[in-house]
PDB file of C-alpha atoms in Angstrom:
ATOM      1  CA  MET U 951      -0.109  -0.006   0.571  1.00  0.00           C
ATOM      2  CA  LYS U 952       0.833   3.523  -0.762  1.00  0.00           C
ATOM      3  CA  PHE U 953       0.286   5.818   2.246  1.00  0.00           C
ATOM      4  CA  THR U 954       0.401   9.968   2.165  1.00  0.00           C
ATOM      5  CA  PRO U 955      -0.162  12.458   4.294  1.00  0.00           C
ATOM      6  CA  GLY U 956      -4.221  13.400   4.279  1.00  0.00           C
ATOM      7  CA  GLN U 957      -5.600   9.590   4.273  1.00  0.00           C
ATOM      8  CA  SER U 958      -8.158   8.104   6.657  1.00  0.00           C
ATOM      9  CA  TRP U 959      -7.321   4.716   7.084  1.00  0.00           C
ATOM     10  CA  ARG U 960     -10.391   1.995   8.486  1.00  0.00           C
ATOM     11  CA  ILE U 961      -8.055   0.334  11.629  1.00  0.00           C
ATOM     12  CA  LYS U 962      -8.268  -3.511  11.633  1.00  0.00           C
ATOM     13  CA  ASP U 963      -9.447  -4.853  14.947  1.00  0.00           C
ATOM     14  CA  ILE U 964     -11.459  -2.156  16.347  1.00  0.00           C
ATOM     15  CA  ASP U 965     -14.658  -1.856  15.255  1.00  0.00           C
ATOM     16  CA  GLN U 966     -16.412   1.362  16.698  1.00  0.00           C
ATOM     17  CA  GLU U 967     -17.972   3.046  14.846  1.00  0.00           C
ATOM     18  CA  GLY U 968     -16.195   6.143  12.670  1.00  0.00           C
ATOM     19  CA  ALA U 969     -12.783   4.794  14.127  1.00  0.00           C
ATOM     20  CA  ARG U 970     -10.033   6.392  11.838  1.00  0.00           C
ATOM     21  CA  ALA U 971      -6.585   6.856  11.354  1.00  0.00           C
ATOM     22  CA  VAL U 972      -5.405   9.959   9.435  1.00  0.00           C
ATOM     23  CA  ILE U 973      -1.616  10.698   8.293  1.00  0.00           C
ATOM     24  CA  GLY U 974      -0.236  13.799   8.934  1.00  0.00           C
ATOM     25  CA  ARG U 975       3.364  13.456   8.654  1.00  0.00           C
ATOM     26  CA  ILE U 976       5.355  10.477   7.257  1.00  0.00           C
ATOM     27  CA  GLU U 977       9.274  10.426   7.550  1.00  0.00           C
ATOM     28  CA  PRO U 978      12.671   9.011   8.782  1.00  0.00           C
ATOM     29  CA  ALA U 979      13.692   8.829  12.068  1.00  0.00           C
ATOM     30  CA  ALA U 980      17.222   9.501  12.919  1.00  0.00           C
ATOM     31  CA  GLN U 981      16.626   8.159  16.671  1.00  0.00           C
ATOM     32  CA  LEU U 982      15.192   4.821  15.719  1.00  0.00           C
ATOM     33  CA  ASP U 983      17.833   3.753  13.082  1.00  0.00           C
ATOM     34  CA  GLY U 984      16.300   5.693  10.037  1.00  0.00           C
ATOM     35  CA  LYS U 985      12.649   3.300  10.828  1.00  0.00           C
ATOM     36  CA  ILE U 986       9.818   5.430   8.927  1.00  0.00           C
ATOM     37  CA  VAL U 987       7.665   7.064  11.030  1.00  0.00           C
ATOM     38  CA  VAL U 988       3.618   7.270   9.734  1.00  0.00           C
ATOM     39  CA  HIS U 989       2.563   9.631  12.645  1.00  0.00           C
ATOM     40  CA  CYS U 990      -1.076  10.710  13.115  1.00  0.00           C
ATOM     41  CA  THR U 991      -4.297  11.124  14.526  1.00  0.00           C
ATOM     42  CA  LEU U 992      -6.728   8.497  15.695  1.00  0.00           C
ATOM     43  CA  PHE U 993     -10.444   8.859  15.661  1.00  0.00           C
ATOM     44  CA  ASN U 994     -12.988   7.097  17.650  1.00  0.00           C
ATOM     45  CA  VAL U 995     -11.189   3.889  18.657  1.00  0.00           C
ATOM     46  CA  ALA U 996     -13.345   3.634  21.820  1.00  0.00           C
ATOM     47  CA  ILE U 997     -15.787   4.760  23.379  1.00  0.00           C
ATOM     48  CA  VAL U 998     -14.141   6.374  27.070  1.00  0.00           C
ATOM     49  CA  ASP U 999     -16.126   7.840  30.255  1.00  0.00           C
ATOM     50  CA  MET U1000     -13.616  10.659  31.145  1.00  0.00           C
ATOM     51  CA  GLY U1001     -16.433  11.669  34.438  1.00  0.00           C
ATOM     52  CA  GLU U1002     -18.128  13.979  32.070  1.00  0.00           C
ATOM     53  CA  GLY U1003     -19.875  10.866  30.613  1.00  0.00           C
ATOM     54  CA  PRO U1004     -18.869   8.355  27.524  1.00  0.00           C
ATOM     55  CA  GLU U1005     -16.997  10.430  24.280  1.00  0.00           C
ATOM     56  CA  ALA U1006     -15.482   9.112  21.379  1.00  0.00           C
ATOM     57  CA  LEU U1007     -11.648   8.887  22.109  1.00  0.00           C
ATOM     58  CA  VAL U1008      -8.967  10.921  19.700  1.00  0.00           C
ATOM     59  CA  PHE U1009      -5.727  10.614  19.777  1.00  0.00           C
ATOM     60  CA  GLY U1010      -4.120  14.021  17.836  1.00  0.00           C
ATOM     61  CA  HIS U1011      -0.435  12.480  17.483  1.00  0.00           C
ATOM     62  CA  ILE U1012       0.367   9.361  17.110  1.00  0.00           C
ATOM     63  CA  PRO U1013       3.193   7.945  15.569  1.00  0.00           C
ATOM     64  CA  PHE U1014       3.606   4.200  14.374  1.00  0.00           C
ATOM     65  CA  THR U1015       6.838   2.515  12.633  1.00  0.00           C
ATOM     66  CA  LEU U1016       5.306   2.406   8.840  1.00  0.00           C
ATOM     67  CA  SER U1017       5.538  -1.992   9.493  1.00  0.00           C
ATOM     68  CA  ALA U1018       2.710  -1.278  12.175  1.00  0.00           C
ATOM     69  CA  PHE U1019       1.002   1.081  10.202  1.00  0.00           C
ATOM     70  CA  SER U1020       0.724  -0.665   7.550  1.00  0.00           C
ATOM     71  CA  ALA U1021      -0.193  -4.288   9.711  1.00  0.00           C
ATOM     72  CA  SER U1022      -3.139  -1.887  10.584  1.00  0.00           C
ATOM     73  CA  ALA U1023      -4.562   0.132   7.807  1.00  0.00           C
ATOM     74  CA  ASP U1024      -7.626  -1.843   6.869  1.00  0.00           C
ATOM     75  CA  GLY U1025      -8.972   0.257   3.684  1.00  0.00           C
ATOM     76  CA  LEU U1026      -8.784   3.827   2.410  1.00  0.00           C
ATOM     77  CA  ILE U1027     -11.264   5.961   3.524  1.00  0.00           C
ATOM     78  CA  GLU U1028     -10.577   9.259   2.109  1.00  0.00           C
ATOM     79  CA  ALA U1029      -7.478  10.394   0.615  1.00  0.00           C
ATOM     80  CA  ALA U1030      -7.000  14.917   1.817  1.00  0.00           C
ATOM     81  CA  ALA U1031      -9.158  14.596   5.900  1.00  0.00           C
ATOM     82  CA  GLN U1032      -7.809  16.333   8.270  1.00  0.00           C
ATOM     83  CA  THR U1033      -5.460  15.807  11.721  1.00  0.00           C
ATOM     84  CA  ALA U1034      -6.866  16.473  14.790  1.00  0.00           C
ATOM     85  CA  ALA U1035      -6.057  19.808  16.164  1.00  0.00           C
ATOM     86  CA  ALA U1036      -3.610  18.104  18.633  1.00  0.00           C
ATOM     87  CA  PHE U1037      -1.585  17.083  16.104  1.00  0.00           C
ATOM     88  CA  ASP U1038       1.146  19.659  14.821  1.00  0.00           C
ATOM     89  CA  GLU U1039       1.946  20.550  18.744  1.00  0.00           C
ATOM     90  CA  GLY U1040       1.890  16.783  19.592  1.00  0.00           C
ATOM     91  CA  TYR U1041       4.175  16.192  16.499  1.00  0.00           C
ATOM     92  CA  TYR U1042       6.918  18.740  17.485  1.00  0.00           C
ATOM     93  CA  GLN U1043       6.998  17.630  20.869  1.00  0.00           C
ATOM     94  CA  TRP U1044       7.659  14.147  20.238  1.00  0.00           C
ATOM     95  CA  ALA U1045      10.117  15.714  18.065  1.00  0.00           C
ATOM     96  CA  GLU U1046      12.091  17.379  20.309  1.00  0.00           C
ATOM     97  CA  ALA U1047      11.932  14.817  22.600  1.00  0.00           C
ATOM     98  CA  LEU U1048      13.211  12.604  19.823  1.00  0.00           C
ATOM     99  CA  GLY U1049      10.666  10.299  19.960  1.00  0.00           C
ATOM    100  CA  GLY U1050      10.221   6.788  19.689  1.00  0.00           C
ATOM    101  CA  ALA U1051       7.449   4.592  17.620  1.00  0.00           C
ATOM    102  CA  PHE U1052       5.022   2.533  17.946  1.00  0.00           C
ATOM    103  CA  ASP U1053       6.311  -0.698  17.029  1.00  0.00           C
ATOM    104  CA  VAL U1054       2.983  -2.760  17.548  1.00  0.00           C
ATOM    105  CA  PRO U1055      -0.712  -2.850  15.646  1.00  0.00           C
ATOM    106  CA  ILE U1056      -3.150   0.346  16.411  1.00  0.00           C
ATOM    107  CA  ALA U1057      -5.819  -1.686  17.903  1.00  0.00           C
ATOM    108  CA  GLN U1058      -2.765  -3.374  20.499  1.00  0.00           C
ATOM    109  CA  ALA U1059      -1.361   0.083  21.037  1.00  0.00           C
ATOM    110  CA  VAL U1060      -5.147   1.769  21.709  1.00  0.00           C
ATOM    111  CA  GLY U1061      -5.551  -1.553  24.037  1.00  0.00           C
ATOM    112  CA  ASP U1062      -2.465  -1.199  26.572  1.00  0.00           C
ATOM    113  CA  ALA U1063      -3.215   2.634  26.593  1.00  0.00           C
ATOM    114  CA  LEU U1064      -6.803   1.820  27.998  1.00  0.00           C
ATOM    115  CA  GLN U1065      -5.424  -0.432  30.435  1.00  0.00           C
ATOM    116  CA  ALA U1066      -3.133   1.419  30.764  1.00  0.00           C
ATOM    117  CA  ALA U1067      -5.129   4.451  32.330  1.00  0.00           C
ATOM    118  CA  ARG U1068      -7.422   1.917  34.098  1.00  0.00           C
ATOM    119  CA  ASP U1069      -4.571   0.678  36.249  1.00  0.00           C
TER     120      ASP U1069
END
């Protein structure tokens, strides 16, 4: 599959209505030995209650290795989608910190984050 910024993809193993990953950037990361990183926003990947009632969970910026993103993409939804408003701020924080990238499928990363929030 050919991935480009702006694409919106369905996510394997996430059945939540409206769940999608929107690509914001794709680049090699020197701190990851040049691995290609797909920076994206995840929309509606779960319903959570943060104290004000149930709402759709959005990750404004989250980086995945190309192999992890490829294993998770389950069909192109649209070619010109927008990331969340928080994407750029999250990306610049990641870049400044020389951050890593998830090397597991998106559904697993979301599940792990939800489990960590419960613990």
